[in-house]
Coordinates of C-alpha atoms and ligand atoms in Angstrom, one line a residue:
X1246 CA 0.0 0.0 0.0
X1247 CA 2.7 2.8 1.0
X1248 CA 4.8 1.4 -2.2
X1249 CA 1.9 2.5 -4.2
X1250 CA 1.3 5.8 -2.7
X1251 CA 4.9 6.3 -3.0
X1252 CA 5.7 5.7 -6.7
X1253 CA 2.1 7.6 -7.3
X1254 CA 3.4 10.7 -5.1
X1255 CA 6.9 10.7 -6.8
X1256 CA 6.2 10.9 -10.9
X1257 CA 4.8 14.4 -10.8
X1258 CA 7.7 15.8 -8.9
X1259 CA 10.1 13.5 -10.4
X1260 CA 8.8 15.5 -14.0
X1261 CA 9.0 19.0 -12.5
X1262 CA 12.5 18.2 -11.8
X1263 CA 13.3 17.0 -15.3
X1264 CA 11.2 20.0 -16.6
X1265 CA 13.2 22.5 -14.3
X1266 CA 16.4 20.7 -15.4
X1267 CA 15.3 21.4 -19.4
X1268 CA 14.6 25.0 -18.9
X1269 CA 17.5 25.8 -17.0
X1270 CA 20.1 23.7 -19.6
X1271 CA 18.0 26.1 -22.2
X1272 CA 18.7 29.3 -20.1
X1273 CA 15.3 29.8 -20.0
X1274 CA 14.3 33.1 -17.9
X1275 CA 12.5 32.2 -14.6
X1276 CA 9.6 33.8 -13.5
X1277 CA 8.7 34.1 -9.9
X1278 CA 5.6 32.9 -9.9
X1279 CA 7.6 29.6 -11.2
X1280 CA 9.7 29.7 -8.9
X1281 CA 6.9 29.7 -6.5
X1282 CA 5.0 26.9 -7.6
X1283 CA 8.0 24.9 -8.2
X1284 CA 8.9 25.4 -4.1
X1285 CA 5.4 24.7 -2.9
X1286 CA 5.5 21.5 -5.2
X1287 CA 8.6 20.4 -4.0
X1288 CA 7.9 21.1 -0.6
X1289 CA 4.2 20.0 -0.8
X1290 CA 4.6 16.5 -2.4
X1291 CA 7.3 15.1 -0.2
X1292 CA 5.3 15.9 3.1
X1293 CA 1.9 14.6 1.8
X1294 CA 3.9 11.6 1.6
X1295 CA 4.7 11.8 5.2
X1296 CA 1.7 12.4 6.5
X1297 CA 0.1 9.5 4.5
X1298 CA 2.5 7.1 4.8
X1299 CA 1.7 4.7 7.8
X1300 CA 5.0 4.2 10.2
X1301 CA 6.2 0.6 10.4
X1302 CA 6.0 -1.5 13.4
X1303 CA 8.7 -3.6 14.5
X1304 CA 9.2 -5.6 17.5
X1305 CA 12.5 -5.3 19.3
X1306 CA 12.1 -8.9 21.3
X1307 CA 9.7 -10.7 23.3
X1308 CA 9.7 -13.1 25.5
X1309 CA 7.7 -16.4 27.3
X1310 CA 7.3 -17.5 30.8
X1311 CA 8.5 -21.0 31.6
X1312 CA 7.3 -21.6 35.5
X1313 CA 8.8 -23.2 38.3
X1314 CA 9.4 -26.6 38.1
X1315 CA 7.4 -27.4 41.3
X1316 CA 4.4 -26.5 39.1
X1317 CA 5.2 -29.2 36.2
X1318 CA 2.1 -31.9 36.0
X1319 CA 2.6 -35.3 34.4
X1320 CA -0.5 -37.2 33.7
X1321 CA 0.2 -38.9 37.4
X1322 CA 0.2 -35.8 39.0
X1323 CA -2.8 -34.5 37.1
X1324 CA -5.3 -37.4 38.3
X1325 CA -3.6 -37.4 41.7
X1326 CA -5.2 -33.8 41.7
X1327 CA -8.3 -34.4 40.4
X1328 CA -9.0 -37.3 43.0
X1329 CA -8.1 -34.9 45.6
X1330 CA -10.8 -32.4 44.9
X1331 CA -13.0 -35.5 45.6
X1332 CA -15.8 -33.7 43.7
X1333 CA -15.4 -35.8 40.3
X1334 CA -17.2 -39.0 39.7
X1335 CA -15.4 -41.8 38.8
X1336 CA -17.0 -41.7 34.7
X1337 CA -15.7 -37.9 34.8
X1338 CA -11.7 -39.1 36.0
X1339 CA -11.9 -41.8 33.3
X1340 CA -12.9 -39.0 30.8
X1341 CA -10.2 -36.6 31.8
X1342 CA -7.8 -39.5 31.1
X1343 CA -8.9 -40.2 28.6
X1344 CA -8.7 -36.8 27.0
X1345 CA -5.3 -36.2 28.0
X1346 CA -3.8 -39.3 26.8
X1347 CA -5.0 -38.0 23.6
X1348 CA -4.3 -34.3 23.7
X1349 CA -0.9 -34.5 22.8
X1350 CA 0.1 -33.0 25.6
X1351 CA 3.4 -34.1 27.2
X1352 CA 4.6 -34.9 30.6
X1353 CA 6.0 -31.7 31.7
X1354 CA 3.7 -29.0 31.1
X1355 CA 2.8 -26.6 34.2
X1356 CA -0.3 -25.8 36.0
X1357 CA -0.5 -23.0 38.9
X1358 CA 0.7 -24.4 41.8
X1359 CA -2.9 -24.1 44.1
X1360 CA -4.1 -26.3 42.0
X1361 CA -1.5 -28.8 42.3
X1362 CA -1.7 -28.3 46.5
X1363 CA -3.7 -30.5 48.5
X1364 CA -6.6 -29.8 49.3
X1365 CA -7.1 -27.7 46.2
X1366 CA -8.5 -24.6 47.6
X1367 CA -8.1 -21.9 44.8
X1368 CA -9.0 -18.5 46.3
X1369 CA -8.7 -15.0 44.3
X1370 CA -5.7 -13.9 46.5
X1371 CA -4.0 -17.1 45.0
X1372 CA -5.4 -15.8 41.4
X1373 CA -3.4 -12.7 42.2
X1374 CA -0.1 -14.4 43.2
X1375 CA -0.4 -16.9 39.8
X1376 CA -1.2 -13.8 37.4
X1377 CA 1.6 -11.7 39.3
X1378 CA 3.8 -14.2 38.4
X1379 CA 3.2 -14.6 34.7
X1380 CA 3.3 -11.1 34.2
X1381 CA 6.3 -10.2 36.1
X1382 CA 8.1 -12.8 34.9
X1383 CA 7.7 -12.5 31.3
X1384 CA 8.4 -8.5 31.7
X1385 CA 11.6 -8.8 33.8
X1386 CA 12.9 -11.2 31.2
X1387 CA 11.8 -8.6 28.4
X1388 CA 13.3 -5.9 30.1
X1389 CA 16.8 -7.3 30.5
X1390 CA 16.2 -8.0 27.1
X1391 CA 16.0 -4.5 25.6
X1392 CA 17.7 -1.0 26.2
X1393 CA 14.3 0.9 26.8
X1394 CA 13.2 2.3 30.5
X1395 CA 9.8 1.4 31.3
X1396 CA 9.6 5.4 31.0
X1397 CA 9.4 5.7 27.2
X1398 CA 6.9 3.2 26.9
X1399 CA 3.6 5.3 26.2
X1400 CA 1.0 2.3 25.5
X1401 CA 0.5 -0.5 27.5
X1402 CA -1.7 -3.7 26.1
X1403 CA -2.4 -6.4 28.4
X1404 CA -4.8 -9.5 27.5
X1405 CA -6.4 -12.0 30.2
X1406 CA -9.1 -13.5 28.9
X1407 CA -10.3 -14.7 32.2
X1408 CA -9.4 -12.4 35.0
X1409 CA -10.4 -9.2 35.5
X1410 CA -9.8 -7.8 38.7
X1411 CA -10.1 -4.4 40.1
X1412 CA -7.3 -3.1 40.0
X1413 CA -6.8 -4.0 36.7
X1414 CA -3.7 -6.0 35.4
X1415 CA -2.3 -3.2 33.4
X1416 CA -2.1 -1.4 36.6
X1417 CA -0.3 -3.9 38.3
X1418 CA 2.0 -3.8 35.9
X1419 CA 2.5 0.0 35.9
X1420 CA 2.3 0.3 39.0
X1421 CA 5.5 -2.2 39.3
X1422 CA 7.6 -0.8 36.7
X1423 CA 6.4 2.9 37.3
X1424 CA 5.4 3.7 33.8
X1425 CA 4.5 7.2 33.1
X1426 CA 1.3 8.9 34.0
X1427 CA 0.2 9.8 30.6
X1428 CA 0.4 5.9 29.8
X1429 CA -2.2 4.6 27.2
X1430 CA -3.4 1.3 29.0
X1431 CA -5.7 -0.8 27.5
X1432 CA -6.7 -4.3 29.5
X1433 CA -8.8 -6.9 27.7
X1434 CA -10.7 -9.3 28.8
X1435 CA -12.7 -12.4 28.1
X1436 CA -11.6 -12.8 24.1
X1437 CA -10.0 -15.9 24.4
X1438 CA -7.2 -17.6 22.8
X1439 CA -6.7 -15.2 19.6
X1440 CA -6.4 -12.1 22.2
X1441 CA -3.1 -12.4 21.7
X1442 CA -3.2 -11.0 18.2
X1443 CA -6.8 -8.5 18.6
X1444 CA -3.8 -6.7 21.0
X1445 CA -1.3 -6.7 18.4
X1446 CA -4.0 -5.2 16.0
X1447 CA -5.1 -2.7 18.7
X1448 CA -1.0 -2.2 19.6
X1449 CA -0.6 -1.5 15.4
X1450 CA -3.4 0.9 15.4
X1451 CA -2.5 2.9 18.1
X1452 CA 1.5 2.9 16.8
X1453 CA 0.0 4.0 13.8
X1454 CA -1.4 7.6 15.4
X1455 CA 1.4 8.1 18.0
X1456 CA 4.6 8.7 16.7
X1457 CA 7.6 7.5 18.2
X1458 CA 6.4 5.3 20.6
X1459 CA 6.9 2.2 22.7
X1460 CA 4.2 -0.6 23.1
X1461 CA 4.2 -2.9 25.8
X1462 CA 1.9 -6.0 24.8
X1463 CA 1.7 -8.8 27.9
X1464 CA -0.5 -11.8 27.3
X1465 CA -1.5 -14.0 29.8
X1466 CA -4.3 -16.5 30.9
X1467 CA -5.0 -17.6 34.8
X1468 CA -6.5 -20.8 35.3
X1469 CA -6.6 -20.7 39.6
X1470 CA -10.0 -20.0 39.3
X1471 CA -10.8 -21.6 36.2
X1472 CA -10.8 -25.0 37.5
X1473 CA -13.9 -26.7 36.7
X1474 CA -14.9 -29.3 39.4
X1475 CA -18.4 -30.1 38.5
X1476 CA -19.2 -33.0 35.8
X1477 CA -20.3 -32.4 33.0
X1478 CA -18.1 -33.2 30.0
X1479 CA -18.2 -30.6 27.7
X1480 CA -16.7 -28.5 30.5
X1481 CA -14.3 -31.0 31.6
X1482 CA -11.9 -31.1 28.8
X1483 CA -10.7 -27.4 29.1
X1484 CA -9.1 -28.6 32.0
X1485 CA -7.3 -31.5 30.9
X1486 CA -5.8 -29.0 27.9
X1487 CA -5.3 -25.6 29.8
X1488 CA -1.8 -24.8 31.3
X1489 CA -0.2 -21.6 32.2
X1490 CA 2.0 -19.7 30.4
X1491 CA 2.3 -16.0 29.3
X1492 CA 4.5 -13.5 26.7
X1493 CA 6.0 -10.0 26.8
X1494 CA 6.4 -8.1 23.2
X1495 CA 7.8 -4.3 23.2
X1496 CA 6.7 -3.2 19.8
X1497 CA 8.1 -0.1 18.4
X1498 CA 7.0 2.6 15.3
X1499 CA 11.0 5.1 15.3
X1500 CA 12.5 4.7 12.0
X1501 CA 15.5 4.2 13.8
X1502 CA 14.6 1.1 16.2
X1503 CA 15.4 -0.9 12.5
X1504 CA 18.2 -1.7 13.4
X1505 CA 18.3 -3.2 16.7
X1506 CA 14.9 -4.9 16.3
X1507 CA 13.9 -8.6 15.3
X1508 CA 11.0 -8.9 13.6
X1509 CA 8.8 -6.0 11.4
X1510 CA 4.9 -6.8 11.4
X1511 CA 3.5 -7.1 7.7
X1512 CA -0.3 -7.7 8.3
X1513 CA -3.0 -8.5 10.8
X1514 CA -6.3 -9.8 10.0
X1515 CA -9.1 -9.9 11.9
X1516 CA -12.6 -12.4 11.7
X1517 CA -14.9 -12.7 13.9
X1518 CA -17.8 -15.4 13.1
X1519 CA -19.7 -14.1 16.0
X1520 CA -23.1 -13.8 14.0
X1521 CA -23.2 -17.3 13.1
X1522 CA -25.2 -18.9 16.7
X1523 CA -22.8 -22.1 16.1
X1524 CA -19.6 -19.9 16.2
X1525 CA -20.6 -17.7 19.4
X1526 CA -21.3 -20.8 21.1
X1527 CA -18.4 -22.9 20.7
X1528 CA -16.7 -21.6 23.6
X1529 CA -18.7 -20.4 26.7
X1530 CA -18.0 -19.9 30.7
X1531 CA -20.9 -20.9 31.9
X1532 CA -22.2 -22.6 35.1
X1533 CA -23.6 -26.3 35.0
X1534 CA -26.6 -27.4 36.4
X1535 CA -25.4 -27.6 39.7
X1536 CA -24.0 -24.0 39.8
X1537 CA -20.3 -25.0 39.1
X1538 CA -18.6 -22.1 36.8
X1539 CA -16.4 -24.0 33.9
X1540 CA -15.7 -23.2 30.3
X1541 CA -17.4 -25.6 28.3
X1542 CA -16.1 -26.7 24.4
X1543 CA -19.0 -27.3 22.0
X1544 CA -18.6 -30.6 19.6
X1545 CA -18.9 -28.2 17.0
X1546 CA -15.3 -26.4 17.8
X1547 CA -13.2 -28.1 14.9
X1548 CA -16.1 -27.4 12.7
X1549 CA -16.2 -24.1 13.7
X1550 CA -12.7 -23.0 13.5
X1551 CA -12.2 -24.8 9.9
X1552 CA -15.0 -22.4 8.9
X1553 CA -13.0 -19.3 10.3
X1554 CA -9.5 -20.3 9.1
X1555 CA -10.9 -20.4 5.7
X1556 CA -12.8 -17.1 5.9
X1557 CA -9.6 -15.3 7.4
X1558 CA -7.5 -17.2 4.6
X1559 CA -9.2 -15.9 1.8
X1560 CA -8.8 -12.2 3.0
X1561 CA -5.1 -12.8 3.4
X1562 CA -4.3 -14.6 0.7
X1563 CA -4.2 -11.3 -1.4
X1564 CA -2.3 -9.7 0.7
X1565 CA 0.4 -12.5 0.6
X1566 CA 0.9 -14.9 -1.5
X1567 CA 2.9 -14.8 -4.9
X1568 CA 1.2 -14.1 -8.2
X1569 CA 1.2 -17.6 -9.2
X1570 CA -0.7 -18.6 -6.6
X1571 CA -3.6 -15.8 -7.1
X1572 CA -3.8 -17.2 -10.7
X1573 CA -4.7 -20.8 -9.9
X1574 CA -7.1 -19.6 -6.9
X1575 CA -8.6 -17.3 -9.1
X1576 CA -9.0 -19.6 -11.8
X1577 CA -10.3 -22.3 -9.8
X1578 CA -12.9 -20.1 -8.8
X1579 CA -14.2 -18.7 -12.3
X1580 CA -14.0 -22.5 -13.2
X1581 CA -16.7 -23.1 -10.4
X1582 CA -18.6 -20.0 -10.9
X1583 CA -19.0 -19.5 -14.6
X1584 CA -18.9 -22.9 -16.1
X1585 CA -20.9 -24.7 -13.2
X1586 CA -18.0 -27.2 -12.1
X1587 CA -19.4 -27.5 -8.9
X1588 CA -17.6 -30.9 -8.4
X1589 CA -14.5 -28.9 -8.6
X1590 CA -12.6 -28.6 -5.4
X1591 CA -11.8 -25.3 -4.3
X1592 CA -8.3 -24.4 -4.7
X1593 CA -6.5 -23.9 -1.8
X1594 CA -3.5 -21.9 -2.3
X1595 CA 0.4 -23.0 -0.9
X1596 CA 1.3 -21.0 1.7
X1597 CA 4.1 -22.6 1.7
X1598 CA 5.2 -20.5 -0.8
X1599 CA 4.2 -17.2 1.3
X1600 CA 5.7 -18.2 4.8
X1601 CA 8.5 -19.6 6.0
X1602 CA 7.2 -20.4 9.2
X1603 CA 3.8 -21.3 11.0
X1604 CA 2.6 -20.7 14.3
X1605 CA -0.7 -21.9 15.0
X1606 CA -2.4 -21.4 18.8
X1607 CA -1.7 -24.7 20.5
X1608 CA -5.1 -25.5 21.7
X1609 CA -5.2 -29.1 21.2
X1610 CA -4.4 -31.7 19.0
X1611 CA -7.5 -31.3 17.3
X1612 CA -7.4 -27.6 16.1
X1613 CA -3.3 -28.7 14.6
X1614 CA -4.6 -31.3 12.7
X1615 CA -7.3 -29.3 11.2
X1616 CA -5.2 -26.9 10.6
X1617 CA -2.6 -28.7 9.1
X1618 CA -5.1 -30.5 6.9
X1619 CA -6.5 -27.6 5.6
X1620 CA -3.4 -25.8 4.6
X1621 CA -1.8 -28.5 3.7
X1622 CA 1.3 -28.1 5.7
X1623 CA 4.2 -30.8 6.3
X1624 CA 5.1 -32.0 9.7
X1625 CA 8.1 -29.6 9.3
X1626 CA 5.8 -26.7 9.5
X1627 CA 3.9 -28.1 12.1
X1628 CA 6.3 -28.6 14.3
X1629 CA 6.9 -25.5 16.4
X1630 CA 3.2 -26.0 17.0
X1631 CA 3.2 -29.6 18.2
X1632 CA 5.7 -29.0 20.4
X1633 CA 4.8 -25.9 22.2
X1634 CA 1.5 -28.2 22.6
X1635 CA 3.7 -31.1 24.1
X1636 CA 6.0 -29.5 26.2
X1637 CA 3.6 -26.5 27.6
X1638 CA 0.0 -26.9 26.4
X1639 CA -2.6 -25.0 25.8
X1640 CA -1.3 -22.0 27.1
X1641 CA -4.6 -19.3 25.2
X1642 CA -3.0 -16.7 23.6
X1643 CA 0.7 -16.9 24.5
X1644 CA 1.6 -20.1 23.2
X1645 CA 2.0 -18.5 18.9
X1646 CA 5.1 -17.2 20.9
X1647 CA 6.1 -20.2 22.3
X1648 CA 5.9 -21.4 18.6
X1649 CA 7.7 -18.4 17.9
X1650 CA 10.5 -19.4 20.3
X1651 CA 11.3 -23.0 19.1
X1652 CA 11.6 -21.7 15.8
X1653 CA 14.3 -19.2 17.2
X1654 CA 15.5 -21.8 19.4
X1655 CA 16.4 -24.3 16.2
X1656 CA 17.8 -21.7 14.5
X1657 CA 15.3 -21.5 11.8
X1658 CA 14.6 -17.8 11.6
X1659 CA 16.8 -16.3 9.0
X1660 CA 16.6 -12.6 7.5
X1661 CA 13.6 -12.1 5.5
X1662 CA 11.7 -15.1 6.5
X1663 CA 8.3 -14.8 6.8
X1664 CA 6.1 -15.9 9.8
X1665 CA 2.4 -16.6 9.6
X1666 CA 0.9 -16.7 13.4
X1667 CA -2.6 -17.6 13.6
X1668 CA -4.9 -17.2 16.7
X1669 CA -7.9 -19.2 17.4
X1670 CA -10.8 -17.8 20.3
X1671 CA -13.8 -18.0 21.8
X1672 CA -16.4 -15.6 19.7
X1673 CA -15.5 -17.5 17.3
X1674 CA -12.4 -15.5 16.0
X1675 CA -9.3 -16.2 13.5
X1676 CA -7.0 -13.5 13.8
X1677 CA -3.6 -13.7 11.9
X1678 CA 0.3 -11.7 12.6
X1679 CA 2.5 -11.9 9.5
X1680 CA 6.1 -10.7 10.6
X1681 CA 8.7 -10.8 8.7
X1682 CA 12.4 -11.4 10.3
X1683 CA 15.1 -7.8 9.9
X1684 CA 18.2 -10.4 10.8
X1685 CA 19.4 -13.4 11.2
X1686 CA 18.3 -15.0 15.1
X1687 CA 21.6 -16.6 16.5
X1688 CA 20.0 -19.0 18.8
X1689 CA 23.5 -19.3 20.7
X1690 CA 22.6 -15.8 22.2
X1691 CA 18.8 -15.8 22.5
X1692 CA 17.3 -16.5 26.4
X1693 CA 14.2 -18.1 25.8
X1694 CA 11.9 -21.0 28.0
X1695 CA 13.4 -23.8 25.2
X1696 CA 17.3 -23.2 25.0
X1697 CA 18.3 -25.3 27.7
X1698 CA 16.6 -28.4 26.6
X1699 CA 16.2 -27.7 22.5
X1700 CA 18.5 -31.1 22.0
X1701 CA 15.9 -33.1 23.3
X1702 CA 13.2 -31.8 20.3
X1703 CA 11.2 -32.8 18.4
X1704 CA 10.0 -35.7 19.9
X1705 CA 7.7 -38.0 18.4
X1706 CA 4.1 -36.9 19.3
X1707 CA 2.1 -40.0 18.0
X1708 CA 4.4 -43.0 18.9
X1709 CA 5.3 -40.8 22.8
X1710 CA 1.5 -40.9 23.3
X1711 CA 0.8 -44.9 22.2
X1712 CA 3.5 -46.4 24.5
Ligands
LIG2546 C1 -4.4 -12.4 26.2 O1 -3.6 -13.4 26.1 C2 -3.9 -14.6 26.7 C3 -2.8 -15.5 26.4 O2 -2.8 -16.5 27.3 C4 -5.2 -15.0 26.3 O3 -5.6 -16.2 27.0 C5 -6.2 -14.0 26.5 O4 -7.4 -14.4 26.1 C6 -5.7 -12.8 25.7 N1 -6.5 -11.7 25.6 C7 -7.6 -11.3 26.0 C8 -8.0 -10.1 25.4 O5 -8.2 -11.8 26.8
LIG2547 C1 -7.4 -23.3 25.5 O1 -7.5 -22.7 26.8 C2 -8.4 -21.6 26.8 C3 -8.3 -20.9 28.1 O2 -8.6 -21.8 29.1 C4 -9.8 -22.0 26.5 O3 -10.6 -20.9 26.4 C5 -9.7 -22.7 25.1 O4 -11.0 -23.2 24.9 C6 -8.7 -23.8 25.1 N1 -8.7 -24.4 23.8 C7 -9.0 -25.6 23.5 C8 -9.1 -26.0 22.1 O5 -9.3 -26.4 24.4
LIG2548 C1 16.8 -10.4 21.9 O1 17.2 -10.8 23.2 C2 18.3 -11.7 23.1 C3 18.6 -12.1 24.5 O2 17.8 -13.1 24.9 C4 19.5 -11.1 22.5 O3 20.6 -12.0 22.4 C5 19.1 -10.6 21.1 O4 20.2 -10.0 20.6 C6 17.9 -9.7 21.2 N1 17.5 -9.4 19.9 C7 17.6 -8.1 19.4 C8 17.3 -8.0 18.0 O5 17.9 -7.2 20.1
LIG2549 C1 -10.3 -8.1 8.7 C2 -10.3 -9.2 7.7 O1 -9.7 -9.0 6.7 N1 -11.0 -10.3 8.0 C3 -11.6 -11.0 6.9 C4 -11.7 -12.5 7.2 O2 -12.5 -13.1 6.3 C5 -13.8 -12.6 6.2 C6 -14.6 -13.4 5.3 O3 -14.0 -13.7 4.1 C7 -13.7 -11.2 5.7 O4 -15.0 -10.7 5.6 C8 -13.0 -10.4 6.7 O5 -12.9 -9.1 6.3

């Protein structure tokens, strides 16, 4: 889009030059009205541009919270738990079981440590403690990360989908690194998993009309009081998939911040099926019959989400992919609109071809393999995705950036690479981040939650989960 305005804005003064340089190789006497028009043209033009061109965004670094190991659950652990609570029947323990074994979850994801106390108690003073944790913990890392005082940061996104308390978080977090007072704080709540990327669409918006400032983006999720302990299944299996986690991104719009930043962001795109009754019902926090708050999972989720992926696909697919690819999706289409080939598949275009690298929100094994299906992407491309699903689990929002991290962590992300990260949420939404790399990630020097065991990856998800 700026290209465009750019090579439209330039012609006309890129002729009055050539005119000017004519007349004056032909001695011809200037006039001052000339003259005139000639400065206001010059000057005009180039600042139109300006003011019309939108300023980049680029992220300096980010970073992910990997808890303490006391709060690591292995399927064991988990059920040890759950018995504990003595509230589930024994059908509803067999069911969790069941789900886990095949979430694809692995054995050392974490879960807040009330939870894992006995007698599980969870209270909102403990809700405090877990979210103070996430938040902190991801921003201290980010902060030793980057040269920027918590003072130059002027907006301030933080996303918790399902804890909102008064104070808010984004005060907490002010409040702890003394942010100015004229701060822009924005806290969201209660969008679910694709949060993550509706704040990097808000943070991109508001980057856009301030000039030369920081944005602190922190996504988290709190489970302490998200525990469902009544039993009814559709609201049981959010528990077998939810862990914690949580990420820190300082985004940036100087010019100059180029050059010490990691990654520039392309695109968002937004969808939100929330008209369809389906869609704004897959995912609801509801009570059961017996009063007990859960989040239940309609069986229409995968159905759902296929439905959004495809919508947001075809509004990005313009934006990104290579001509080659428009061509065959085009012609697909006028193959199945004008000459009636219904039995014509649609065309799904290779993304392969416009990203390097995938990550896809790690809600469950389910929502990769659909994804994977419809895209058509090889286990390679997947595997950022499986992982962060194996090793940390369905973290909401955060985990695209602990897809983000293993593909740092392997040393995949070289200059120019393209990465496609892909949110899934309750409403129902598909929101999409398309960065592309500015250099070349040395994994030797990065700090992130994978680089002390990144030997160990990939492990095998199916045959781990059969033995
Ligand atoms: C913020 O990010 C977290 C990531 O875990 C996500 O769960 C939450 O839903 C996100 N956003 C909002 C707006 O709630
Ligand atoms: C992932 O966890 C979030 C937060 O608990 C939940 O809303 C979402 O439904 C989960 N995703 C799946 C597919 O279970
Ligand atoms: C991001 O942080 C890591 C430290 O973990 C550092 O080595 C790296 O240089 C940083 N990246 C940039 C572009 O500043
Ligand atoms: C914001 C955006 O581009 N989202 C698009 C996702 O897909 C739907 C359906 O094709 C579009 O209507 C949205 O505009």
């Amino acid at each position: 889009m700026a290209s465009k305005t750019k090579t439209n804005l330039f012609f006309p003064l890129f002729l009055l030059i050539i005119i000017d340089f004519l007349a004056y190789c032909q001695n011809v006497q200037f006039d001052p009205t000339w003259v005139i028009a000639n400065l206001i043209i010059l000057v005009l033009i180039p600042s139109i541009y300006l003011q019309t061109k939108s300023p980049p965004v680029y992220m300096l670094n980010f970073s992910c919270y990997k808890p303490d190991n006391t709060c690591k659950v292995s399927t064991q652990r988990f059920m040890h738990s759950c018995n504990a609570v003595g509230k589930f029947t024994k059908e509803s323990m067999e069911f969790q079981k069941k789900v886990l074994e095949k979430s694809g979850l692995g054995e050392d994801t974490y879960l807040p440590e009330v939870l894992l106390r006995i007698p599980v108690n969870p209270c909102m003073a403990d809700a405090i403690k877990e979210v103070e944790d996430i938040i902190f913990g991801a921003s201290d890392e980010l902060f030793a990360k980057i040269n920027v005082k918590p003072k130059d940061i002027g907006i301030l996104i933080v996303n918790c989908s399902l804890f909102s308390p008064t104070p808010s978080l984004s005060a907490m977090i002010v409040n702890r690194y003394k942010l100015r007072s004229n701060i822009m704080s924005y806290n969201i709540a209660g969008m679910g998993c694709s949060a993550g990327v509706i704040s990097l669409d808000l943070a991109q918006n508001l980057l856009q009309v301030h000039k030369n400032s920081y944005a602190l983006v922190v996504s988290i999720e709190c489970g302490t009081l998200n525990f469902y302990t009544g039993n009814e299944k559709p609201m049981l299996v959010s528990n077998c998939l939810f862990r914690i986690g949580g990420s820190a991104i300082l985004l940036s719009n100087k010019r100059s911040d180029k050059y010490r930043s990691k990654y520039e962001l392309i695109h968002t795109v937004r969808t939100h099926k929330g008209v369809d009754d389906k869609s704004f019902a897959s995912v609801t926090h509801i009570e059961d019959s017996e009063r007990i708050i859960g989040i239940s999972l309609s069986k229409e989720l995968m159905i759902v989400a296929g439905d959004a992926l495809k919508a947001n696909i075809t509004s990005l697919g313009p934006l990104v992919l290579p001509v080659s690819e428009k061509l065959l999706f085009v012609g697909n289409l006028i193959a199945k609109k004008l000459f009636m080939m219904k039995k014509l598949k649609p065309y799904i275009p290779d993304f392969k071809l416009a990203f390097e690298h995938f990550c896809i929100h790690a809600g469950g094994k389910a929502v990769l393999d659909g994804v994977q299906k419809n895209l058509a992407l090889a286990e390679w491309h997947m595997e950022p995705s499986r992982m962060t699903l194996y090793r940390f689990g369905n973290t909401s929002s955060s985990s695209i950036w602990y897809g983000l991290a293993y593909t740092e962590a392997k040393g995949r992300v070289k200059r120019g690479d393209r990465v496609w990260q892909i949110g899934f949420g309750s409403g129902f939404k598909c929101n999409s981040a398309v960065w592309s790399a500015l250099r070349d990630v040395n994994p030797a020097q990065e700090m992130n939650p994978w680089m002390d065991e990144i030997q160990s990856f990939p492990v095998d998800v199916s045959r781990e989960k059969c033995a």
